[in-house]
Short mmCIF file of C-alpha atoms in Angstrom, two decimals:
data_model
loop_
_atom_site.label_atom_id
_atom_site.label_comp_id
_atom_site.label_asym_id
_atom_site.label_seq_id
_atom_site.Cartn_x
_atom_site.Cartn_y
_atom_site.Cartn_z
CA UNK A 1 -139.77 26.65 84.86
CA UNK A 2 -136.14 27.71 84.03
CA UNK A 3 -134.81 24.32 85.18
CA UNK A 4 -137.21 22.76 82.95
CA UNK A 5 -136.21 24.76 79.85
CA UNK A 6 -132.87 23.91 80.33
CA UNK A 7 -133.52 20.23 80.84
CA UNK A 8 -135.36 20.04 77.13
CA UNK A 9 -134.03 17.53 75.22
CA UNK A 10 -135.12 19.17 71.83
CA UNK A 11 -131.58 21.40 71.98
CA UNK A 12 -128.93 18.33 72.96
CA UNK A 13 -126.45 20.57 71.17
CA UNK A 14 -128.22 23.16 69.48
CA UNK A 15 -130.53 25.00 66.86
CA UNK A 16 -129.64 25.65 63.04
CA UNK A 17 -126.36 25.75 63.55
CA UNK A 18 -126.53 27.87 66.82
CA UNK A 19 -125.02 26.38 69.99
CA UNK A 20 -127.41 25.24 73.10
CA UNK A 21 -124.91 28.15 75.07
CA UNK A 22 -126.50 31.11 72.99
CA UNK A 23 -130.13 29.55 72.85
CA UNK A 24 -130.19 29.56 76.45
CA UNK A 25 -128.40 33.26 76.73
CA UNK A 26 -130.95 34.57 74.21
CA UNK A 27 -133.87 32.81 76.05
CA UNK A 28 -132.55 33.94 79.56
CA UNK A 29 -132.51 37.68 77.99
CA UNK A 30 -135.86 37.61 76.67
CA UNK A 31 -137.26 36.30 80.06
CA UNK A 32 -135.70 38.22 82.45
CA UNK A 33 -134.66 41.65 81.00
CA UNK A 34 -138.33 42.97 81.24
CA UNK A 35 -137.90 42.10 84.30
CA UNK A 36 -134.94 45.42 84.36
CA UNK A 37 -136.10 47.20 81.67
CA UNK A 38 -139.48 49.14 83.39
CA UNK A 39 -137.17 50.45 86.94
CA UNK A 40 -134.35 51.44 84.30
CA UNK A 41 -136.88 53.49 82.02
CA UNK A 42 -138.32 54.91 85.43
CA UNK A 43 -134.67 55.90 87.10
CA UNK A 44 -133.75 57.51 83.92
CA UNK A 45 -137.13 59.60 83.71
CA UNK A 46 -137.05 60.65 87.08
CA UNK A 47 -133.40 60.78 88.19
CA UNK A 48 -131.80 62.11 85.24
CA UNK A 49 -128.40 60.13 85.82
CA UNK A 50 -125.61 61.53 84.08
CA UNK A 51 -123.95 58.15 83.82
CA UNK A 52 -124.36 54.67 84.46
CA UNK A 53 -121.68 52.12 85.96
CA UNK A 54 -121.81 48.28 85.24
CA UNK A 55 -119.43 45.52 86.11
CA UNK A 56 -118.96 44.32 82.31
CA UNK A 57 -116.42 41.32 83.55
CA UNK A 58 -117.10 37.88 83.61
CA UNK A 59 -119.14 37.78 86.72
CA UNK A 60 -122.39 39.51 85.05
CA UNK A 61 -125.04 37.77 83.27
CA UNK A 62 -125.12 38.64 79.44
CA UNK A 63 -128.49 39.03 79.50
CA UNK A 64 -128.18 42.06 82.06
CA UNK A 65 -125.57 43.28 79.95
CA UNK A 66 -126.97 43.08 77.03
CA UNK A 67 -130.57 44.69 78.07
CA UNK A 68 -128.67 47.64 79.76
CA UNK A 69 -126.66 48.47 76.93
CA UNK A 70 -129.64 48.76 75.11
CA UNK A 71 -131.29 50.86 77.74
CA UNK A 72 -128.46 53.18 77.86
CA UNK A 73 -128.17 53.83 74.30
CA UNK A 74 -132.24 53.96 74.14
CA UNK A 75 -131.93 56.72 76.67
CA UNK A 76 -128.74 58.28 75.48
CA UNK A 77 -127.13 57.59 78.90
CA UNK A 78 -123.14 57.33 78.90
CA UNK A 79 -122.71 53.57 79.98
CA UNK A 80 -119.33 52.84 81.80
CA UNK A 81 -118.25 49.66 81.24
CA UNK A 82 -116.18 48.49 84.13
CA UNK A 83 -113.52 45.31 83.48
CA UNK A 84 -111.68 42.87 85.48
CA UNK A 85 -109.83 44.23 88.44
CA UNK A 86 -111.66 47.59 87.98
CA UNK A 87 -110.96 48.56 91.67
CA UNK A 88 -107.26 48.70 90.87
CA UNK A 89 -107.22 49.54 87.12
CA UNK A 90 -109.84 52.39 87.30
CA UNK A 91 -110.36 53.21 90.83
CA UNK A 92 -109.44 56.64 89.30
CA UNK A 93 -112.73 57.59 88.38
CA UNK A 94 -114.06 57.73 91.78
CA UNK A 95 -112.21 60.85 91.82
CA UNK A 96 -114.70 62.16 88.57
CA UNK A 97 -117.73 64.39 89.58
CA UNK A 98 -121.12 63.70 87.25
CA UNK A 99 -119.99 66.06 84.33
CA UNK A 100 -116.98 64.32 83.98
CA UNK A 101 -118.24 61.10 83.50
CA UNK A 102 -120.91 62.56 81.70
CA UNK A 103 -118.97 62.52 78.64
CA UNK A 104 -117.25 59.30 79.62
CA UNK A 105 -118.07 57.70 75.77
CA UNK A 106 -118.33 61.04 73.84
CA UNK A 107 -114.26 61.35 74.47
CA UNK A 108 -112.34 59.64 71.17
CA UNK A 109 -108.39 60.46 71.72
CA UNK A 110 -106.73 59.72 67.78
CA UNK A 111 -102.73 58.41 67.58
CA UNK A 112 -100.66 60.09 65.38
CA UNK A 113 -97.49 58.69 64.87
CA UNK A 114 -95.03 60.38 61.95
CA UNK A 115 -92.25 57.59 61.17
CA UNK A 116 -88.86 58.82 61.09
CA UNK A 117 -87.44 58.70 57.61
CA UNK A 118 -84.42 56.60 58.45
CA UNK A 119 -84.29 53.56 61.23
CA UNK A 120 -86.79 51.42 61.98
CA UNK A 121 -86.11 50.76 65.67
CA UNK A 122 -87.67 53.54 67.05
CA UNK A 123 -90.61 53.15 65.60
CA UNK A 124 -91.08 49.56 66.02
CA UNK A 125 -90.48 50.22 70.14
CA UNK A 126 -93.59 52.74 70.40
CA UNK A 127 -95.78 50.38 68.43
CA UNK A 128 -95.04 47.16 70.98
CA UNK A 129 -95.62 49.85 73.72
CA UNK A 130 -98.97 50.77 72.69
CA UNK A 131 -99.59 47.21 71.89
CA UNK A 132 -98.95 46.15 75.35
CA UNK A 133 -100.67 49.32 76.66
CA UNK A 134 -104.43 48.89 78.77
CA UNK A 135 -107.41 50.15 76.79
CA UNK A 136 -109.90 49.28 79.18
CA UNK A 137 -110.86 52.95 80.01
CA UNK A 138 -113.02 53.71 76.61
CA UNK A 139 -112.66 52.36 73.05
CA UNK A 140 -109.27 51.82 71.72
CA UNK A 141 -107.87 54.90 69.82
CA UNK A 142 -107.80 55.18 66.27
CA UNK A 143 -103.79 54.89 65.29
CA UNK A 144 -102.32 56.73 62.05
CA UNK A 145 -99.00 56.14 61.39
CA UNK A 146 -97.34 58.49 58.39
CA UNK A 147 -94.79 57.13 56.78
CA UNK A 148 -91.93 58.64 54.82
CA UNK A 149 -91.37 57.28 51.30
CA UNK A 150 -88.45 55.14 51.92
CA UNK A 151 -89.68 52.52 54.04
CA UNK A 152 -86.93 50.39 55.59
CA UNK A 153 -87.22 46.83 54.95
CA UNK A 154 -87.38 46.11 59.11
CA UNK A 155 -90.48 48.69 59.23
CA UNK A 156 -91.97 46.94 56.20
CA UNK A 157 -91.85 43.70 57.59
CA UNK A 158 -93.12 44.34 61.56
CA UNK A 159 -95.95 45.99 60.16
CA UNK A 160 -97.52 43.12 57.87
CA UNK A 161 -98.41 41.11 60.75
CA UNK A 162 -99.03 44.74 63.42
CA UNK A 163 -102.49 43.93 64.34
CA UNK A 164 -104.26 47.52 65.56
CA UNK A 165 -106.28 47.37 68.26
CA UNK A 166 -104.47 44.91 69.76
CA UNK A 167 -105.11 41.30 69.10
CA UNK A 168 -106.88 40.46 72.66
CA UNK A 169 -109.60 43.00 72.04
CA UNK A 170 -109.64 42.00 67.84
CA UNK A 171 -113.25 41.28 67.90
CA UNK A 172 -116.35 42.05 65.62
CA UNK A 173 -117.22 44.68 67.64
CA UNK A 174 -113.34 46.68 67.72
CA UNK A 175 -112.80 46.65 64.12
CA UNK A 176 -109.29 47.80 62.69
CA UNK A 177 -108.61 51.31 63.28
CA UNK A 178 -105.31 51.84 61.41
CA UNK A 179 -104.52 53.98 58.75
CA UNK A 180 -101.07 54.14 56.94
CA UNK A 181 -100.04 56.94 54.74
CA UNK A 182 -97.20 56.64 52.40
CA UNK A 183 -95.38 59.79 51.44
CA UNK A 184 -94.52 61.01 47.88
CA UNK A 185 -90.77 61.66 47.74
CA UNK A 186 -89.61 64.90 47.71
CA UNK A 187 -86.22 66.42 46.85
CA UNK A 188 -86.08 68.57 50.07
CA UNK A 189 -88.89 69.26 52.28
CA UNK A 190 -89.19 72.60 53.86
CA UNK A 191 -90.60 73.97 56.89
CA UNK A 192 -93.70 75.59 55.81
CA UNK A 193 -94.88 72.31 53.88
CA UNK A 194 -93.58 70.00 56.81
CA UNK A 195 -95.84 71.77 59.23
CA UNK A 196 -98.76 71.79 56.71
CA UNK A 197 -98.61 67.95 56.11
CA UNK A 198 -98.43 67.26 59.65
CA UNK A 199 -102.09 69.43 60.55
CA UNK A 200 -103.09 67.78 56.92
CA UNK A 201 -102.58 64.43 58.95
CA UNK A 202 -106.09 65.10 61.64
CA UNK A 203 -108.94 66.35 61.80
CA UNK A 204 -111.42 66.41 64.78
CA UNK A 205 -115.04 65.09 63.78
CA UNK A 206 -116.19 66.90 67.14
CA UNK A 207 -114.07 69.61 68.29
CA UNK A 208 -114.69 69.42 71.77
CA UNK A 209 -114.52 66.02 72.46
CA UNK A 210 -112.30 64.68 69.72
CA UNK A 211 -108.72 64.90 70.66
CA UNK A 212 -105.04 64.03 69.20
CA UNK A 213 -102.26 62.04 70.93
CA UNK A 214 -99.10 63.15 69.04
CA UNK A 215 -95.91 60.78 69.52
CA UNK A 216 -92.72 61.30 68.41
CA UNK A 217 -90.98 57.51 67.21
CA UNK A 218 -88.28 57.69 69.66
CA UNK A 219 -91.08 57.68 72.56
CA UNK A 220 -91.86 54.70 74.59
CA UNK A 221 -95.00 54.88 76.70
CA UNK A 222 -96.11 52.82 79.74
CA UNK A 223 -98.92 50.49 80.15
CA UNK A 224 -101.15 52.75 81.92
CA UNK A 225 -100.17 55.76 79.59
CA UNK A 226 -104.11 55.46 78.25
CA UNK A 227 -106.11 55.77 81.78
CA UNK A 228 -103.82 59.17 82.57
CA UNK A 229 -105.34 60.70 79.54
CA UNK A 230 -108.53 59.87 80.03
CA UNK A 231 -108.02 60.91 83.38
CA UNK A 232 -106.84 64.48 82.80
CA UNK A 233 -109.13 64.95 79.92
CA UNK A 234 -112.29 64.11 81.76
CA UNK A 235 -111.04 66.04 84.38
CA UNK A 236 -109.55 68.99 83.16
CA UNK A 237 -111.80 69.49 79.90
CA UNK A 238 -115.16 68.54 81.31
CA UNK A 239 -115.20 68.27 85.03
CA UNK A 240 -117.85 71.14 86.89
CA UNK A 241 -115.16 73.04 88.26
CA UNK A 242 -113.33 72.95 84.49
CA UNK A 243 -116.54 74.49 83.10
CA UNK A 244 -117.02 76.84 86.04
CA UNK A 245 -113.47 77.93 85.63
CA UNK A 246 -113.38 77.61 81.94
CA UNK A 247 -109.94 76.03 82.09
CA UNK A 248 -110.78 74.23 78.25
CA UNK A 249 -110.61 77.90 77.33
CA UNK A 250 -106.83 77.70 77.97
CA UNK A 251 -105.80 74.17 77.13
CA UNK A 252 -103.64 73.48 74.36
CA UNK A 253 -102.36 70.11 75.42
CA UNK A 254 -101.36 67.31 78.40
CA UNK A 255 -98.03 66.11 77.88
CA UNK A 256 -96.66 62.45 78.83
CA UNK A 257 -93.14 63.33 78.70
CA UNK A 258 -91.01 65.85 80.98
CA UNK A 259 -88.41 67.64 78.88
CA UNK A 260 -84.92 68.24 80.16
CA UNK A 261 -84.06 70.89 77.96
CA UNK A 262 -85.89 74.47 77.19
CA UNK A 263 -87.12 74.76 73.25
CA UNK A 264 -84.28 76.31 72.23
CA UNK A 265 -82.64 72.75 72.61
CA UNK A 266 -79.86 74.42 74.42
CA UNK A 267 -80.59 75.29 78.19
CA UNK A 268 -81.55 73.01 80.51
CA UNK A 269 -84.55 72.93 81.49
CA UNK A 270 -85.29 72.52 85.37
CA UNK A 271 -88.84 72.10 86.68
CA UNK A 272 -90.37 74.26 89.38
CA UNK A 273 -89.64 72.96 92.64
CA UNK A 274 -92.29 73.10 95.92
CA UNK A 275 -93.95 71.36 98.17
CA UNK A 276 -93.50 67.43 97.06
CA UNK A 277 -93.84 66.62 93.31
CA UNK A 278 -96.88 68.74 91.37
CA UNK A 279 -97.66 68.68 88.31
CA UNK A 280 -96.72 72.25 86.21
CA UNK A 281 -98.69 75.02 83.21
CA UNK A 282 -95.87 75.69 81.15
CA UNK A 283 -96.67 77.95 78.26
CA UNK A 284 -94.57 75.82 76.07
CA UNK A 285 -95.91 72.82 73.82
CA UNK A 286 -94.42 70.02 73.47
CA UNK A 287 -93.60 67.51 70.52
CA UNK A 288 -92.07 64.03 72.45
CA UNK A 289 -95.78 62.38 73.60
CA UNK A 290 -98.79 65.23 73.89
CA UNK A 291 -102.36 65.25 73.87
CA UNK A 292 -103.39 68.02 71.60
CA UNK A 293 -106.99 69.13 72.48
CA UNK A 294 -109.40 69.21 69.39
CA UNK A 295 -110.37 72.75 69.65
CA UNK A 296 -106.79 73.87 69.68
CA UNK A 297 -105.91 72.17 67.14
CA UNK A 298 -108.70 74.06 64.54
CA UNK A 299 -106.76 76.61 66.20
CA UNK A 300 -103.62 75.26 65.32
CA UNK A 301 -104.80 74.45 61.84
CA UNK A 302 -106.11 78.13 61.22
CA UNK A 303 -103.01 79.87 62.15
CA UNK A 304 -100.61 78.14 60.53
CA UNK A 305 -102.89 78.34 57.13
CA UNK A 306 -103.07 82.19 57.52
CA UNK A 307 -99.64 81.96 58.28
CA UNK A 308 -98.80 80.62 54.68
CA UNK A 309 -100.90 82.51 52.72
CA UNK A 310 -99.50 85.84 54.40
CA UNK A 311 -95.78 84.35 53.67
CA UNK A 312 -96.95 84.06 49.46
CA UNK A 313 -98.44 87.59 50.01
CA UNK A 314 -95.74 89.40 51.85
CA UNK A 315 -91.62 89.53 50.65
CA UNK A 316 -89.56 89.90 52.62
CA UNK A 317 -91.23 88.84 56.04
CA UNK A 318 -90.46 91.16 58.92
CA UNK A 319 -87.82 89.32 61.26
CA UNK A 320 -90.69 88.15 63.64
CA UNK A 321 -92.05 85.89 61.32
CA UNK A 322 -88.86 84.27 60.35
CA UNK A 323 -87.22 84.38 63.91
CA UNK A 324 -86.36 80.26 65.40
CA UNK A 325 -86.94 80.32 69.18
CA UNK A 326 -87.41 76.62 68.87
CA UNK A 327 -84.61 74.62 67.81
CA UNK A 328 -84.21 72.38 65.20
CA UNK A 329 -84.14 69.47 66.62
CA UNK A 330 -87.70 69.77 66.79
CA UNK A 331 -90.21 69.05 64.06
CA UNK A 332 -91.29 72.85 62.42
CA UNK A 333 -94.61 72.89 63.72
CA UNK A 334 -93.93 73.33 67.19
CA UNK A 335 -92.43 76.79 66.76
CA UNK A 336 -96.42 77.71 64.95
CA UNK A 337 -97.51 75.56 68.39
CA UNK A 338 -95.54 78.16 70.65
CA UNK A 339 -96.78 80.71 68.46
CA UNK A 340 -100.41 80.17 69.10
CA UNK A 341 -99.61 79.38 73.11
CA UNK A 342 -98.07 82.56 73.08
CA UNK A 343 -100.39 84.90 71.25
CA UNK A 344 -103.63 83.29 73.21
CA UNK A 345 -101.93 82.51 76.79
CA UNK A 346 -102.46 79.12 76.42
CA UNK A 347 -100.52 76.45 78.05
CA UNK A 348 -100.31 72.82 78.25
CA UNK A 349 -99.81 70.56 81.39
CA UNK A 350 -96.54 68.84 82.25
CA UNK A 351 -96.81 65.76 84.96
CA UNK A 352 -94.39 66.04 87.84
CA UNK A 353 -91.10 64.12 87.55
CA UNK A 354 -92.23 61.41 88.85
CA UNK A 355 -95.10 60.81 87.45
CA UNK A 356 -92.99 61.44 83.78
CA UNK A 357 -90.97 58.67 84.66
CA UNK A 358 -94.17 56.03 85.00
CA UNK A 359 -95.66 57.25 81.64
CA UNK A 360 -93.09 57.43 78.84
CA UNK A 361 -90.01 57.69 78.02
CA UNK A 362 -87.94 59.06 75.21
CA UNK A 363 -85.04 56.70 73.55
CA UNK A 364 -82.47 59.51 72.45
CA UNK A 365 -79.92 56.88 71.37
CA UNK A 366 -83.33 56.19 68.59
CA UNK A 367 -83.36 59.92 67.65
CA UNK A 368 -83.54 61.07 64.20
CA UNK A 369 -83.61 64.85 63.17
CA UNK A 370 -87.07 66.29 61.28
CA UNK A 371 -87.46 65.52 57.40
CA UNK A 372 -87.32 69.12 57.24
CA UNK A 373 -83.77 69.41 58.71
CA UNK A 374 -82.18 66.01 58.19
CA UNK A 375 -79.99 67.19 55.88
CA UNK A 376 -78.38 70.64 58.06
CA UNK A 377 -78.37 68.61 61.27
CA UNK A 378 -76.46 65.12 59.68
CA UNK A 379 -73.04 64.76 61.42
CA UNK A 380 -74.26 67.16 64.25
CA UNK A 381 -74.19 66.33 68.12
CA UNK A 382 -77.36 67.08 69.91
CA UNK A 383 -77.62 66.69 73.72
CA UNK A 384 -79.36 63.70 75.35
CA UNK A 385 -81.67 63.44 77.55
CA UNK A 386 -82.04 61.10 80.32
CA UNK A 387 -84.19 57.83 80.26
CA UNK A 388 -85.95 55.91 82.71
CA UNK A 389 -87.82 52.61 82.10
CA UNK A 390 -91.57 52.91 82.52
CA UNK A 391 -93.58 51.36 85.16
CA UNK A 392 -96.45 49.23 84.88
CA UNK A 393 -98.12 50.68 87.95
CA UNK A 394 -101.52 52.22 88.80
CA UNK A 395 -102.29 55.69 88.43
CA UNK A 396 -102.84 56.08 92.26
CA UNK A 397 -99.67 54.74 92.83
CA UNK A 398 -97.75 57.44 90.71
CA UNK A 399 -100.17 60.20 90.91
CA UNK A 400 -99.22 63.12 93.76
CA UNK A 401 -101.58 62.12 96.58
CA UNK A 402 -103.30 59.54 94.30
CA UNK A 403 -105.41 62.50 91.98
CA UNK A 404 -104.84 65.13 89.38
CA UNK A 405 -104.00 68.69 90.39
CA UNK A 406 -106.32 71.54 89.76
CA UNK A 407 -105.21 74.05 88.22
CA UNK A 408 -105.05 76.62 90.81
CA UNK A 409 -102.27 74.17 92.59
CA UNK A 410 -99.93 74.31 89.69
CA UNK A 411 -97.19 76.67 89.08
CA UNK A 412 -97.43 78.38 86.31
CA UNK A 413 -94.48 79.26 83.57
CA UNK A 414 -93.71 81.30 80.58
CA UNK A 415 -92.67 79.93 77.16
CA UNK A 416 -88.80 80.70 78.20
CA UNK A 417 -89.47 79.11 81.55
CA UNK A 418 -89.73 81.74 84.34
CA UNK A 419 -92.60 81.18 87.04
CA UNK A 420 -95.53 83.53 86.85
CA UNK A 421 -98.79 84.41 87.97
CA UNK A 422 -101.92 83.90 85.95
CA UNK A 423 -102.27 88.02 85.36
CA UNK A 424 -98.76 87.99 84.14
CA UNK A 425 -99.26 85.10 81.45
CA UNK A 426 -102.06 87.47 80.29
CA UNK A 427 -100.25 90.29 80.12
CA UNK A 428 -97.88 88.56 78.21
CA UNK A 429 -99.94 86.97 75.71
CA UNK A 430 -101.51 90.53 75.16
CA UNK A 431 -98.52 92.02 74.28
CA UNK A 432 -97.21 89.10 72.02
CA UNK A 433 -100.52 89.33 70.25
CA UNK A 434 -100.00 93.81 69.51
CA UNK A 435 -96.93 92.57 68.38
CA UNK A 436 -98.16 89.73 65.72
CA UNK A 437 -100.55 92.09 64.72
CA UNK A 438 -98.00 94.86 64.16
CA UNK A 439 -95.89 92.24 62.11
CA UNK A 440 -99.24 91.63 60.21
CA UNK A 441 -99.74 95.02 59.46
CA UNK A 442 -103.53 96.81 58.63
CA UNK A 443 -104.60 95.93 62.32
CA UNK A 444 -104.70 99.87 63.19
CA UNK A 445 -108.18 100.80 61.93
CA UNK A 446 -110.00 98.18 63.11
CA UNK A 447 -112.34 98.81 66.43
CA UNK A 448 -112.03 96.49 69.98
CA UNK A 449 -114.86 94.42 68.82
CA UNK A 450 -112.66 93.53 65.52
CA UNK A 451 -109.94 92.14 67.35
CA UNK A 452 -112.10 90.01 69.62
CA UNK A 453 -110.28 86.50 69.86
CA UNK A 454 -111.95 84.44 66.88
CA UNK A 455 -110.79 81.05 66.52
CA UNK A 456 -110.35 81.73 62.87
CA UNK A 457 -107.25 84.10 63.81
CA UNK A 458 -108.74 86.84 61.74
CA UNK A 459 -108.03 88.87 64.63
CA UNK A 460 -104.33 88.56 64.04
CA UNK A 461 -104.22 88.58 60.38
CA UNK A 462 -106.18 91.75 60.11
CA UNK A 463 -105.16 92.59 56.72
CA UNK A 464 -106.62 89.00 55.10
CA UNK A 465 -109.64 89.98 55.66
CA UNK A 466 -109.82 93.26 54.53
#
């Protein structure tokens, strides 16, 4: 019967305007998805999969795809779309356990990109990197790119014909998900309103699954940068063992980048050494390429707000508030970053050095100092790191043993970087906090249940809420 559809001469080249191709892909999909449709209704109802895995390359029929797309969004079943080469490109997922992949297409990771406000080349190298970089692990990320209000003529120019996502995946169904924000010029920026406008510049829809990628310009990332986030975030945020664990409770971020120098810009910074390469907790955040998770960021957001308003409120600060551990080579709001890591024990996870060296890179001859301290640090030599060029290889080929690390197999390290146990990051974080609150003041009165950890930070600001 199917031969002698095909052989009707009624559609030599089509039908109002719609090729003989489609006809017969629409006519092959009403006749034979039915055929799928009742088992996949009946697996669902009875099996209760927590995921479902199709070969979505050229080698299956459209009309299968199509029908179980359907069926998976019908039944509110996370469909993972599997492309060309899948065995090498995301052979990673075999190492996912059913939650995990449960929330394979709840996951949306944002770009944030803040443009430096003098030199364009910097800036122009990330954007061919993430051009260049493979999507094919969920839905390209949203990319916002803030811009300060001089806009070189270079910058101005590459970005009229920057096509985001990418142009190979430019299709009706991708549409553009770039946003540009032009600052208003400012006489001097300071600290306080740098910091603000950065948390100002995202906002998770979803807390726990919506999630930040944070790049500094001078950052160059690797063509399998993407797959090592999704990775780590379906692993460490939402894998059984995560839940069981509650390791999201103390996640603040997964860097891409390895520093070389502690925050204060002026030690080195050496990474703990064991048995083979591991990835590292470090208690200290990062500002060069890091995933910032959604939840800590409200966090983020909260503190730095309450922050402000008890600055207007309280002259002169006490010398912890105004106090620099971070230097200023960094932008302002990772010193609120290490503030939060430090009052909560939070930490966020550094790759091992050889795994750095296959995800990104960071072009220090590109650098260019904070808005915020442009004008102190011009003239001034600041050390530079060492580069590498990134690798186009597979995660299993620069992955420790081919997988993630839990989290019980990575050393663990304070903000200043000395090696720890878990008990003694909590005992620091519970002292840091008696101190914030003491620097605060009007903490005293309140009971135990008061100073329960609310993400609001009301539990450190005591005296706001009074």
């Amino acid at each position: 019967m199917l031969a002698r559809i095909l052989q009707q001469p009624r559609l030599p080249s089509g039908l109002n305007g719609v090729s003989r191709a489609l006809c017969v892909s629409e006519l092959l999909e009403t006749l034979f998805w039915p055929e799928f449709d009742s088992p996949t209704v009946h697996i669902n109802k009875y099996m209760h999969p927590q995921a479902a895995i199709v070969d979505a390359s050229d080698l299956e029929e459209d009309y299968f795809l199509s029908g179980i797309r359907k069926q998976a969004a019908d039944s509110r079943i996370p469909l993972i779309e599997l492309p060309e080469n899948a065995h090498s490109r995301l052979s990673w997922i075999t190492q996912l356990d059913s939650s995990s992949l449960a929330a394979w297409d709840k996951v949306r990771i944002d770009i944030l990109v803040q443009a430096p406000p003098s030199g364009s080349g910097s800036l122009i190298h990330l954007l061919k990197s993430l051009s260049a970089a493979d999507f094919s692990a969920g839905s390209t990320p949203h990319l916002t790119i803030e811009l300060p209000h001089g806009v070189d003529r270079a910058t101005t120019e590459f970005l009229k014909t920057f096509q985001w996502p990418p142009g190979r995946s430019n299709i009706p169904s991708h549409p553009r998900q770039l946003t540009l924000r032009h600052r208003i010029p400012r006489d001097s920026l300071t600290e306080e309103e740098s910091a603000a406008r950065f948390l100002e510049s995202f906002w998770p829809s979803n807390s726990k699954y919506s999630h930040v990628l944070v790049l500094s310009p001078q950052a160059q990332l690797s063509p399998q940068f993407f797959h090592y986030l999704k990775y780590s975030v379906l692993y460490y945020l939402y894998s059984g063992t995560a839940a069981a664990q509650k390791w999201d409770s103390r996640l603040l971020g997964i860097s891409l980048d390895l520093p070389s120098t502690q925050l204060d810009g002026s030690k080195p910074f050496n990474p703990p050494s064991g048995k083979g390469a591991t990835s590292f907790i470090w208690q200290a955040p990062n500002s060069n390429a890091v995933l910032f998770t959604g939840q800590k960021w409200t966090e983020l957001h909260a503190l730095v707000s309450r922050l402000l308003e008890h600055q207007r409120r309280t002259q002169p600060l006490p010398a912890f508030f105004t106090e620099k551990l971070v230097s200023k080579k960094y932008p302002s709001w990772l010193e609120h970053a290490l503030k939060l890591s430090r009052a909560r024990g939070y930490w966020t996870i550094y790759p091992s050095d050889v795994t750095a060296r296959n995800l990104a890179t960071i072009h220090s001859e590109l650098y260019r100092a904070p808005e915020e301290y442009e004008k102190e640090l011009a003239g001034k030599e600041l050390s530079k790191s060492s580069e590498f060029p990134v690798s186009a290889g597979t995660l299993f080929e620069i992955l420790p043993g081919g997988k993630l690390s839990s989290f019980d197999e990575m050393p663990i390290l304070l903000w200043d970087g000395q090696i720890t146990a878990l008990s003694g990051l909590d005992d620091a974080a519970a002292a840091y906090a008696n101190e914030f609150r003491l620097a605060v003041g009007g903490c005293e009165a309140l009971s135990p249940a008061d100073l329960t950890r609310k993400s609001s930070m009301s539990d450190l600001f005591c005296v706001m809420d009074g």
